[in-house]
PDB file of C-alpha atoms and ligand atoms in Angstrom:
ATOM      1  CA  UNK A   1     -87.601  48.430 -40.096  1.00 68.00           C
ATOM      2  CA  UNK A   2     -91.271  49.180 -40.019  1.00 72.00           C
ATOM      3  CA  UNK A   3     -92.472  49.490 -36.391  1.00 73.00           C
ATOM      4  CA  UNK A   4     -95.139  46.821 -36.985  1.00 71.00           C
ATOM      5  CA  UNK A   5     -92.564  44.334 -38.340  1.00 73.00           C
ATOM      6  CA  UNK A   6     -90.289  45.110 -35.410  1.00 74.00           C
ATOM      7  CA  UNK A   7     -93.192  44.521 -33.040  1.00 69.00           C
ATOM      8  CA  UNK A   8     -93.967  41.172 -34.720  1.00 73.00           C
ATOM      9  CA  UNK A   9     -90.316  40.101 -34.513  1.00 72.00           C
ATOM     10  CA  UNK A  10     -90.159  40.935 -30.796  1.00 71.00           C
ATOM     11  CA  UNK A  11     -93.466  39.155 -30.198  1.00 71.00           C
ATOM     12  CA  UNK A  12     -92.257  36.042 -32.058  1.00 74.00           C
ATOM     13  CA  UNK A  13     -89.009  36.049 -30.090  1.00 73.00           C
ATOM     14  CA  UNK A  14     -90.938  36.381 -26.840  1.00 67.00           C
ATOM     15  CA  UNK A  15     -93.259  33.483 -27.681  1.00 65.00           C
ATOM     16  CA  UNK A  16     -90.340  31.283 -28.715  1.00 68.00           C
ATOM     17  CA  UNK A  17     -88.444  32.117 -25.513  1.00 65.00           C
ATOM     18  CA  UNK A  18     -91.489  31.357 -23.341  1.00 64.00           C
ATOM     19  CA  UNK A  19     -92.053  28.030 -25.050  1.00 61.00           C
ATOM     20  CA  UNK A  20     -88.453  26.934 -24.506  1.00 59.00           C
ATOM     21  CA  UNK A  21     -88.379  28.264 -20.959  1.00 59.00           C
ATOM     22  CA  UNK A  22     -91.574  26.563 -19.808  1.00 54.00           C
ATOM     23  CA  UNK A  23     -90.702  23.380 -21.652  1.00 53.00           C
ATOM     24  CA  UNK A  24     -87.454  23.238 -19.673  1.00 52.00           C
ATOM     25  CA  UNK A  25     -89.137  24.037 -16.401  1.00 51.00           C
ATOM     26  CA  UNK A  26     -91.775  21.399 -16.880  1.00 47.00           C
ATOM     27  CA  UNK A  27     -89.293  18.573 -17.399  1.00 46.00           C
ATOM     28  CA  UNK A  28     -88.022  17.937 -13.861  1.00 46.00           C
ATOM     29  CA  UNK A  29     -91.460  17.921 -12.270  1.00 46.00           C
ATOM     30  CA  UNK A  30     -92.751  15.625 -15.021  1.00 46.00           C
ATOM     31  CA  UNK A  31     -89.980  13.174 -14.111  1.00 52.00           C
ATOM     32  CA  UNK A  32     -91.085  13.219 -10.489  1.00 71.00           C
ATOM     33  CA  UNK A  33     -94.672  12.116 -11.088  1.00 88.00           C
ATOM     34  CA  UNK A  34     -95.111   8.929  -9.126  1.00 94.00           C
ATOM     35  CA  UNK A  35     -96.143   6.098 -11.484  1.00 95.00           C
ATOM     36  CA  UNK A  36     -99.394   4.287 -10.668  1.00 96.00           C
ATOM     37  CA  UNK A  37     -97.628   0.989 -11.289  1.00 96.00           C
ATOM     38  CA  UNK A  38     -95.233   1.811  -8.410  1.00 97.00           C
ATOM     39  CA  UNK A  39     -98.121   2.687  -6.103  1.00 97.00           C
ATOM     40  CA  UNK A  40     -99.822  -0.586  -6.943  1.00 96.00           C
ATOM     41  CA  UNK A  41     -96.722  -2.516  -5.856  1.00 96.00           C
ATOM     42  CA  UNK A  42     -96.460  -0.494  -2.638  1.00 96.00           C
ATOM     43  CA  UNK A  43    -100.110  -1.182  -1.865  1.00 94.00           C
ATOM     44  CA  UNK A  44     -99.626  -4.911  -2.234  1.00 92.00           C
ATOM     45  CA  UNK A  45     -96.116  -5.526  -0.924  1.00 91.00           C
ATOM     46  CA  UNK A  46     -95.093  -2.747   1.443  1.00 90.00           C
ATOM     47  CA  UNK A  47     -97.141  -2.322   4.659  1.00 82.00           C
ATOM     48  CA  UNK A  48     -94.597   0.228   5.920  1.00 86.00           C
ATOM     49  CA  UNK A  49     -95.999   2.499   3.198  1.00 91.00           C
ATOM     50  CA  UNK A  50     -99.601   1.340   3.625  1.00 90.00           C
ATOM     51  CA  UNK A  51     -99.568   2.316   7.300  1.00 86.00           C
ATOM     52  CA  UNK A  52     -98.385   5.889   6.707  1.00 90.00           C
ATOM     53  CA  UNK A  53    -100.958   8.673   6.738  1.00 91.00           C
ATOM     54  CA  UNK A  54    -101.762  10.437   3.454  1.00 93.00           C
ATOM     55  CA  UNK A  55     -99.205  13.189   3.950  1.00 94.00           C
ATOM     56  CA  UNK A  56     -96.381  10.807   4.880  1.00 93.00           C
ATOM     57  CA  UNK A  57     -97.254   8.594   1.895  1.00 95.00           C
ATOM     58  CA  UNK A  58     -96.640  11.541  -0.412  1.00 95.00           C
ATOM     59  CA  UNK A  59     -93.384  12.272   1.374  1.00 95.00           C
ATOM     60  CA  UNK A  60     -92.354   8.623   1.004  1.00 96.00           C
ATOM     61  CA  UNK A  61     -93.193   8.641  -2.723  1.00 97.00           C
ATOM     62  CA  UNK A  62     -91.304  11.888  -3.272  1.00 95.00           C
ATOM     63  CA  UNK A  63     -88.251  10.541  -1.522  1.00 96.00           C
ATOM     64  CA  UNK A  64     -88.394   7.346  -3.574  1.00 97.00           C
ATOM     65  CA  UNK A  65     -88.517   9.398  -6.771  1.00 96.00           C
ATOM     66  CA  UNK A  66     -85.679  11.648  -5.637  1.00 95.00           C
ATOM     67  CA  UNK A  67     -83.625   8.546  -4.913  1.00 96.00           C
ATOM     68  CA  UNK A  68     -84.446   6.993  -8.298  1.00 96.00           C
ATOM     69  CA  UNK A  69     -83.576  10.206 -10.125  1.00 95.00           C
ATOM     70  CA  UNK A  70     -80.079  10.174  -8.577  1.00 94.00           C
ATOM     71  CA  UNK A  71     -79.280   6.469  -8.579  1.00 96.00           C
ATOM     72  CA  UNK A  72     -79.154   4.318 -11.707  1.00 97.00           C
ATOM     73  CA  UNK A  73     -80.410   0.752 -11.421  1.00 97.00           C
ATOM     74  CA  UNK A  74     -78.744  -1.513 -13.941  1.00 97.00           C
ATOM     75  CA  UNK A  75     -79.453  -5.163 -14.631  1.00 96.00           C
ATOM     76  CA  UNK A  76     -76.484  -7.389 -15.374  1.00 94.00           C
ATOM     77  CA  UNK A  77     -77.642 -10.351 -17.439  1.00 90.00           C
ATOM     78  CA  UNK A  78     -81.196  -9.651 -16.262  1.00 95.00           C
ATOM     79  CA  UNK A  79     -83.891  -7.093 -17.112  1.00 97.00           C
ATOM     80  CA  UNK A  80     -84.820  -4.515 -14.471  1.00 98.00           C
ATOM     81  CA  UNK A  81     -88.551  -4.330 -13.808  1.00 97.00           C
ATOM     82  CA  UNK A  82     -90.727  -1.862 -11.899  1.00 97.00           C
ATOM     83  CA  UNK A  83     -90.853  -4.195  -8.917  1.00 97.00           C
ATOM     84  CA  UNK A  84     -87.025  -4.018  -8.661  1.00 98.00           C
ATOM     85  CA  UNK A  85     -86.997  -0.220  -8.848  1.00 98.00           C
ATOM     86  CA  UNK A  86     -89.650  -0.037  -6.158  1.00 98.00           C
ATOM     87  CA  UNK A  87     -87.955  -2.539  -3.833  1.00 98.00           C
ATOM     88  CA  UNK A  88     -84.545  -0.884  -4.177  1.00 98.00           C
ATOM     89  CA  UNK A  89     -85.999   2.581  -3.514  1.00 98.00           C
ATOM     90  CA  UNK A  90     -88.107   1.324  -0.594  1.00 97.00           C
ATOM     91  CA  UNK A  91     -85.051  -0.349   0.969  1.00 97.00           C
ATOM     92  CA  UNK A  92     -83.105   2.865   0.548  1.00 97.00           C
ATOM     93  CA  UNK A  93     -85.750   5.142   2.072  1.00 96.00           C
ATOM     94  CA  UNK A  94     -86.996   3.088   5.036  1.00 94.00           C
ATOM     95  CA  UNK A  95     -83.759   3.235   7.087  1.00 94.00           C
ATOM     96  CA  UNK A  96     -83.460   7.000   6.596  1.00 95.00           C
ATOM     97  CA  UNK A  97     -87.134   7.970   6.577  1.00 94.00           C
ATOM     98  CA  UNK A  98     -86.718   9.383  10.085  1.00 92.00           C
ATOM     99  CA  UNK A  99     -84.170  11.880   8.686  1.00 92.00           C
ATOM    100  CA  UNK A 100     -85.935  14.439   6.547  1.00 88.00           C
ATOM    101  CA  UNK A 101     -82.983  15.789   4.633  1.00 86.00           C
ATOM    102  CA  UNK A 102     -81.019  12.557   4.131  1.00 88.00           C
ATOM    103  CA  UNK A 103     -79.784  11.727   0.619  1.00 89.00           C
ATOM    104  CA  UNK A 104     -77.351   8.954  -0.258  1.00 91.00           C
ATOM    105  CA  UNK A 105     -74.425  11.034  -1.397  1.00 87.00           C
ATOM    106  CA  UNK A 106     -72.221   7.933  -1.549  1.00 87.00           C
ATOM    107  CA  UNK A 107     -74.197   6.002  -4.161  1.00 94.00           C
ATOM    108  CA  UNK A 108     -74.567   6.411  -7.937  1.00 95.00           C
ATOM    109  CA  UNK A 109     -75.601   2.993  -9.159  1.00 96.00           C
ATOM    110  CA  UNK A 110     -77.158  -0.276  -8.046  1.00 96.00           C
ATOM    111  CA  UNK A 111     -76.215  -3.341 -10.105  1.00 95.00           C
ATOM    112  CA  UNK A 112     -78.683  -6.214 -10.071  1.00 95.00           C
ATOM    113  CA  UNK A 113     -77.466  -9.733 -10.764  1.00 93.00           C
ATOM    114  CA  UNK A 114     -80.056 -12.444 -11.384  1.00 91.00           C
ATOM    115  CA  UNK A 115     -78.907 -14.443  -8.346  1.00 88.00           C
ATOM    116  CA  UNK A 116     -75.907 -14.614  -6.043  1.00 84.00           C
ATOM    117  CA  UNK A 117     -72.848 -13.293  -7.816  1.00 81.00           C
ATOM    118  CA  UNK A 118     -70.203 -15.632  -6.474  1.00 70.00           C
ATOM    119  CA  UNK A 119     -66.726 -14.880  -7.696  1.00 63.00           C
ATOM    120  CA  UNK A 120     -67.644 -12.062 -10.054  1.00 67.00           C
ATOM    121  CA  UNK A 121     -66.083  -9.533  -7.704  1.00 66.00           C
ATOM    122  CA  UNK A 122     -63.127  -9.399  -5.426  1.00 54.00           C
ATOM    123  CA  UNK A 123     -64.742  -8.772  -2.130  1.00 48.00           C
ATOM    124  CA  UNK A 124     -63.526  -7.329   1.082  1.00 48.00           C
ATOM    125  CA  UNK A 125     -63.710 -10.277   3.411  1.00 47.00           C
ATOM    126  CA  UNK A 126     -66.449 -12.808   3.155  1.00 47.00           C
ATOM    127  CA  UNK A 127     -69.424 -10.594   2.560  1.00 51.00           C
ATOM    128  CA  UNK A 128     -72.503 -12.767   3.003  1.00 48.00           C
ATOM    129  CA  UNK A 129     -71.143 -14.683   0.146  1.00 59.00           C
ATOM    130  CA  UNK A 130     -72.571 -12.704  -2.570  1.00 78.00           C
ATOM    131  CA  UNK A 131     -76.215 -11.756  -2.127  1.00 86.00           C
ATOM    132  CA  UNK A 132     -75.341  -8.116  -1.742  1.00 87.00           C
ATOM    133  CA  UNK A 133     -72.406  -5.799  -1.289  1.00 87.00           C
ATOM    134  CA  UNK A 134     -71.398  -2.187  -1.086  1.00 85.00           C
ATOM    135  CA  UNK A 135     -68.547  -1.648  -3.512  1.00 79.00           C
ATOM    136  CA  UNK A 136     -65.144  -0.235  -2.711  1.00 77.00           C
ATOM    137  CA  UNK A 137     -62.149   0.768  -4.829  1.00 76.00           C
ATOM    138  CA  UNK A 138     -63.197   0.787  -8.502  1.00 75.00           C
ATOM    139  CA  UNK A 139     -66.747   0.021  -7.415  1.00 80.00           C
ATOM    140  CA  UNK A 140     -66.971   2.877  -4.945  1.00 85.00           C
ATOM    141  CA  UNK A 141     -70.475   4.421  -4.988  1.00 90.00           C
ATOM    142  CA  UNK A 142     -71.881   1.192  -6.437  1.00 93.00           C
ATOM    143  CA  UNK A 143     -74.073  -1.360  -4.681  1.00 94.00           C
ATOM    144  CA  UNK A 144     -74.528  -4.874  -5.989  1.00 93.00           C
ATOM    145  CA  UNK A 145     -77.598  -6.951  -5.174  1.00 94.00           C
ATOM    146  CA  UNK A 146     -79.017 -10.309  -6.140  1.00 94.00           C
ATOM    147  CA  UNK A 147     -82.314  -9.582  -7.861  1.00 96.00           C
ATOM    148  CA  UNK A 148     -83.774 -12.860  -6.660  1.00 95.00           C
ATOM    149  CA  UNK A 149     -82.959 -12.103  -3.014  1.00 94.00           C
ATOM    150  CA  UNK A 150     -84.054  -8.461  -3.307  1.00 96.00           C
ATOM    151  CA  UNK A 151     -87.514  -9.677  -4.358  1.00 96.00           C
ATOM    152  CA  UNK A 152     -87.685 -12.609  -1.970  1.00 94.00           C
ATOM    153  CA  UNK A 153     -87.109 -10.389   1.062  1.00 93.00           C
ATOM    154  CA  UNK A 154     -90.365  -8.555   0.315  1.00 91.00           C
ATOM    155  CA  UNK A 155     -92.392 -11.464  -0.982  1.00 89.00           C
ATOM    156  CA  UNK A 156     -91.499 -13.849   1.866  1.00 84.00           C
ATOM    157  CA  UNK A 157     -93.583 -12.614   4.776  1.00 77.00           C
ATOM    158  CA  UNK A 158     -91.988 -14.429   7.695  1.00 81.00           C
ATOM    159  CA  UNK A 159     -88.226 -13.886   7.411  1.00 85.00           C
ATOM    160  CA  UNK A 160     -85.964 -11.683   9.516  1.00 89.00           C
ATOM    161  CA  UNK A 161     -83.689 -11.006   6.555  1.00 92.00           C
ATOM    162  CA  UNK A 162     -83.610  -8.370   3.862  1.00 94.00           C
ATOM    163  CA  UNK A 163     -80.455  -8.092   1.782  1.00 94.00           C
ATOM    164  CA  UNK A 164     -81.179  -4.637   0.358  1.00 96.00           C
ATOM    165  CA  UNK A 165     -81.916  -3.126   3.782  1.00 95.00           C
ATOM    166  CA  UNK A 166     -78.667  -4.770   4.965  1.00 95.00           C
ATOM    167  CA  UNK A 167     -76.608  -3.051   2.265  1.00 95.00           C
ATOM    168  CA  UNK A 168     -78.297   0.338   2.691  1.00 96.00           C
ATOM    169  CA  UNK A 169     -77.595   0.197   6.412  1.00 96.00           C
ATOM    170  CA  UNK A 170     -73.907  -0.379   5.546  1.00 94.00           C
ATOM    171  CA  UNK A 171     -74.074   2.760   3.381  1.00 93.00           C
ATOM    172  CA  UNK A 172     -75.628   4.748   6.208  1.00 93.00           C
ATOM    173  CA  UNK A 173     -72.891   3.403   8.507  1.00 93.00           C
ATOM    174  CA  UNK A 174     -70.271   4.410   5.890  1.00 90.00           C
ATOM    175  CA  UNK A 175     -71.390   8.061   5.804  1.00 88.00           C
ATOM    176  CA  UNK A 176     -69.148   8.966   8.760  1.00 88.00           C
ATOM    177  CA  UNK A 177     -66.128   7.521   6.929  1.00 86.00           C
ATOM    178  CA  UNK A 178     -66.023   4.009   8.351  1.00 88.00           C
ATOM    179  CA  UNK A 179     -68.225   0.928   8.180  1.00 90.00           C
ATOM    180  CA  UNK A 180     -67.824  -0.002  11.824  1.00 94.00           C
ATOM    181  CA  UNK A 181     -71.312  -0.613  13.157  1.00 95.00           C
ATOM    182  CA  UNK A 182     -71.413   2.821  14.795  1.00 94.00           C
ATOM    183  CA  UNK A 183     -73.549   5.224  12.762  1.00 91.00           C
ATOM    184  CA  UNK A 184     -72.097   8.388  14.250  1.00 88.00           C
ATOM    185  CA  UNK A 185     -74.275  10.550  12.017  1.00 83.00           C
ATOM    186  CA  UNK A 186     -77.440   9.103  13.496  1.00 86.00           C
ATOM    187  CA  UNK A 187     -76.541   8.268  17.025  1.00 87.00           C
ATOM    188  CA  UNK A 188     -76.298  10.820  19.788  1.00 87.00           C
ATOM    189  CA  UNK A 189     -72.952  10.683  21.520  1.00 90.00           C
ATOM    190  CA  UNK A 190     -74.362   9.540  24.833  1.00 91.00           C
ATOM    191  CA  UNK A 191     -75.693   6.376  23.197  1.00 92.00           C
ATOM    192  CA  UNK A 192     -72.455   5.274  21.548  1.00 93.00           C
ATOM    193  CA  UNK A 193     -71.009   3.423  24.553  1.00 94.00           C
ATOM    194  CA  UNK A 194     -74.283   1.691  25.458  1.00 94.00           C
ATOM    195  CA  UNK A 195     -74.628   0.697  21.783  1.00 96.00           C
ATOM    196  CA  UNK A 196     -71.104  -0.773  21.671  1.00 96.00           C
ATOM    197  CA  UNK A 197     -71.740  -2.587  24.904  1.00 96.00           C
ATOM    198  CA  UNK A 198     -75.003  -4.032  23.649  1.00 96.00           C
ATOM    199  CA  UNK A 199     -73.431  -5.110  20.354  1.00 97.00           C
ATOM    200  CA  UNK A 200     -70.635  -6.966  22.121  1.00 97.00           C
ATOM    201  CA  UNK A 201     -73.017  -8.633  24.547  1.00 97.00           C
ATOM    202  CA  UNK A 202     -75.172  -9.886  21.701  1.00 97.00           C
ATOM    203  CA  UNK A 203     -72.265 -10.970  19.521  1.00 97.00           C
ATOM    204  CA  UNK A 204     -71.079 -13.126  22.439  1.00 98.00           C
ATOM    205  CA  UNK A 205     -74.538 -14.681  22.696  1.00 97.00           C
ATOM    206  CA  UNK A 206     -74.538 -15.497  18.996  1.00 97.00           C
ATOM    207  CA  UNK A 207     -71.120 -17.132  19.342  1.00 97.00           C
ATOM    208  CA  UNK A 208     -72.396 -19.146  22.320  1.00 97.00           C
ATOM    209  CA  UNK A 209     -75.321 -20.268  20.193  1.00 95.00           C
ATOM    210  CA  UNK A 210     -77.789 -18.562  22.529  1.00 95.00           C
ATOM    211  CA  UNK A 211     -79.377 -16.092  20.131  1.00 96.00           C
ATOM    212  CA  UNK A 212     -81.977 -16.033  17.379  1.00 96.00           C
ATOM    213  CA  UNK A 213     -80.058 -13.272  15.569  1.00 97.00           C
ATOM    214  CA  UNK A 214     -78.578 -14.323  12.213  1.00 95.00           C
ATOM    215  CA  UNK A 215     -75.110 -15.756  13.080  1.00 96.00           C
ATOM    216  CA  UNK A 216     -73.620 -13.676  10.270  1.00 94.00           C
ATOM    217  CA  UNK A 217     -74.029 -10.764  12.680  1.00 96.00           C
ATOM    218  CA  UNK A 218     -71.206 -12.168  14.815  1.00 96.00           C
ATOM    219  CA  UNK A 219     -68.682 -11.500  12.003  1.00 95.00           C
ATOM    220  CA  UNK A 220     -67.947  -8.005  13.356  1.00 96.00           C
ATOM    221  CA  UNK A 221     -69.737  -4.869  14.604  1.00 97.00           C
ATOM    222  CA  UNK A 222     -70.574  -3.627  11.093  1.00 96.00           C
ATOM    223  CA  UNK A 223     -72.267  -6.894  10.175  1.00 96.00           C
ATOM    224  CA  UNK A 224     -74.013  -6.997  13.531  1.00 98.00           C
ATOM    225  CA  UNK A 225     -75.486  -3.542  12.950  1.00 97.00           C
ATOM    226  CA  UNK A 226     -76.647  -4.475   9.419  1.00 97.00           C
ATOM    227  CA  UNK A 227     -78.095  -7.855  10.451  1.00 97.00           C
ATOM    228  CA  UNK A 228     -79.911  -6.559  13.506  1.00 97.00           C
ATOM    229  CA  UNK A 229     -81.313  -3.667  11.444  1.00 96.00           C
ATOM    230  CA  UNK A 230     -82.815  -6.187   9.015  1.00 94.00           C
ATOM    231  CA  UNK A 231     -84.430  -7.876  12.022  1.00 94.00           C
ATOM    232  CA  UNK A 232     -85.651  -4.494  13.310  1.00 93.00           C
ATOM    233  CA  UNK A 233     -87.343  -3.512  10.042  1.00 91.00           C
ATOM    234  CA  UNK A 234     -88.633  -6.976   9.128  1.00 89.00           C
ATOM    235  CA  UNK A 235     -89.867  -8.158  12.551  1.00 89.00           C
ATOM    236  CA  UNK A 236     -89.887  -5.249  15.029  1.00 88.00           C
ATOM    237  CA  UNK A 237     -92.539  -7.029  17.080  1.00 89.00           C
ATOM    238  CA  UNK A 238     -90.353 -10.098  17.502  1.00 92.00           C
ATOM    239  CA  UNK A 239     -87.230  -8.038  18.190  1.00 94.00           C
ATOM    240  CA  UNK A 240     -89.106  -6.061  20.838  1.00 94.00           C
ATOM    241  CA  UNK A 241     -90.165  -9.288  22.481  1.00 95.00           C
ATOM    242  CA  UNK A 242     -86.803 -11.103  22.310  1.00 96.00           C
ATOM    243  CA  UNK A 243     -84.361  -8.181  22.553  1.00 97.00           C
ATOM    244  CA  UNK A 244     -86.092  -5.158  24.126  1.00 96.00           C
ATOM    245  CA  UNK A 245     -82.854  -3.257  24.757  1.00 96.00           C
ATOM    246  CA  UNK A 246     -81.701  -3.610  21.158  1.00 96.00           C
ATOM    247  CA  UNK A 247     -85.151  -2.634  19.983  1.00 95.00           C
ATOM    248  CA  UNK A 248     -85.153   0.563  22.051  1.00 94.00           C
ATOM    249  CA  UNK A 249     -81.707   1.655  20.902  1.00 94.00           C
ATOM    250  CA  UNK A 250     -82.465   0.920  17.242  1.00 95.00           C
ATOM    251  CA  UNK A 251     -85.583   3.072  17.516  1.00 92.00           C
ATOM    252  CA  UNK A 252     -83.342   5.903  18.706  1.00 91.00           C
ATOM    253  CA  UNK A 253     -80.792   5.273  15.937  1.00 93.00           C
ATOM    254  CA  UNK A 254     -83.364   5.305  13.121  1.00 93.00           C
ATOM    255  CA  UNK A 255     -85.635   7.919  14.736  1.00 90.00           C
ATOM    256  CA  UNK A 256     -88.701   5.827  14.017  1.00 85.00           C
ATOM    257  CA  UNK A 257     -90.940   5.903  17.068  1.00 74.00           C
ATOM    258  CA  UNK A 258     -92.946   2.813  16.083  1.00 70.00           C
ATOM    259  CA  UNK A 259     -91.462   0.898  13.195  1.00 63.00           C
ATOM    260  CA  UNK A 260     -93.909  -0.993  11.025  1.00 65.00           C
ATOM    261  CA  UNK A 261     -93.139  -4.335   9.501  1.00 65.00           C
ATOM    262  CA  UNK A 262     -92.101  -3.701   5.972  1.00 64.00           C
ATOM    263  CA  UNK A 263     -93.398  -6.907   4.481  1.00 59.00           C
ATOM    264  CA  UNK A 264     -96.546  -7.959   6.286  1.00 53.00           C
ATOM    265  CA  UNK A 265     -99.584  -6.522   7.953  1.00 49.00           C
ATOM    266  CA  UNK A 266     -99.716  -9.267  10.539  1.00 44.00           C
ATOM    267  CA  UNK A 267     -98.241  -8.586  13.944  1.00 40.00           C
ATOM    268  CA  UNK A 268     -97.543 -12.231  14.796  1.00 34.00           C
TER     269      UNK A 268
HETATM  270 ZN1  LIG B   1     -72.806  -6.932   5.368  1.00 62.02          ZN
END
């Protein structure tokens, strides 16, 4: 072969290789660009995000995108919109935002039903009757949520409830192998007994009708942990006022020095 032809062939091969190589490399980062439509929703609906400084906002966005690139969100008899993707990702990230390297290794898919999903699934026990659940058995690594209640939790500014936060806290609790209300991965050993003690004290108060904590929390320790976490993230101010001990321990569990209400700017 003529040296010039050989040179041209090598040059062509090199250009082709570079094109393919850089094309491939560009793809993942392109997927991680945070959509403006998501940011718009955060700026209207999620004060937790609004109150972060610029650097932490970027971290929050990156973690949302990492979550969304690993977890499929599928609508069952309902279309999935941006607002659903944002609310699911926000609910996933807030409880673990204090833990830099946390990823949900035990979740592949979130199924959204238009409303409560009644008898569609065999459920372990009576799980809130159907607004949300963390699957087991054939539905392991799947979470099911009512789309209506997912949205309502963020849009309603005065509630102490948030079904998606509730289910993600169950997943966090499940990471150590058991959903038992004791997040051993998060909680330093020395706090486990005080935490158990505090849970039992408060469950008794709920049963005696002397508590403003959602009575569903008296079902067992796992439900107590999930319910009181909803309260903590939705109304930290009110929890601090009504249950200072719980508030202090939950701050330690979630490693969030000063939690910010996730659905309202007001501190009333
Ligand atoms: Zn539950």
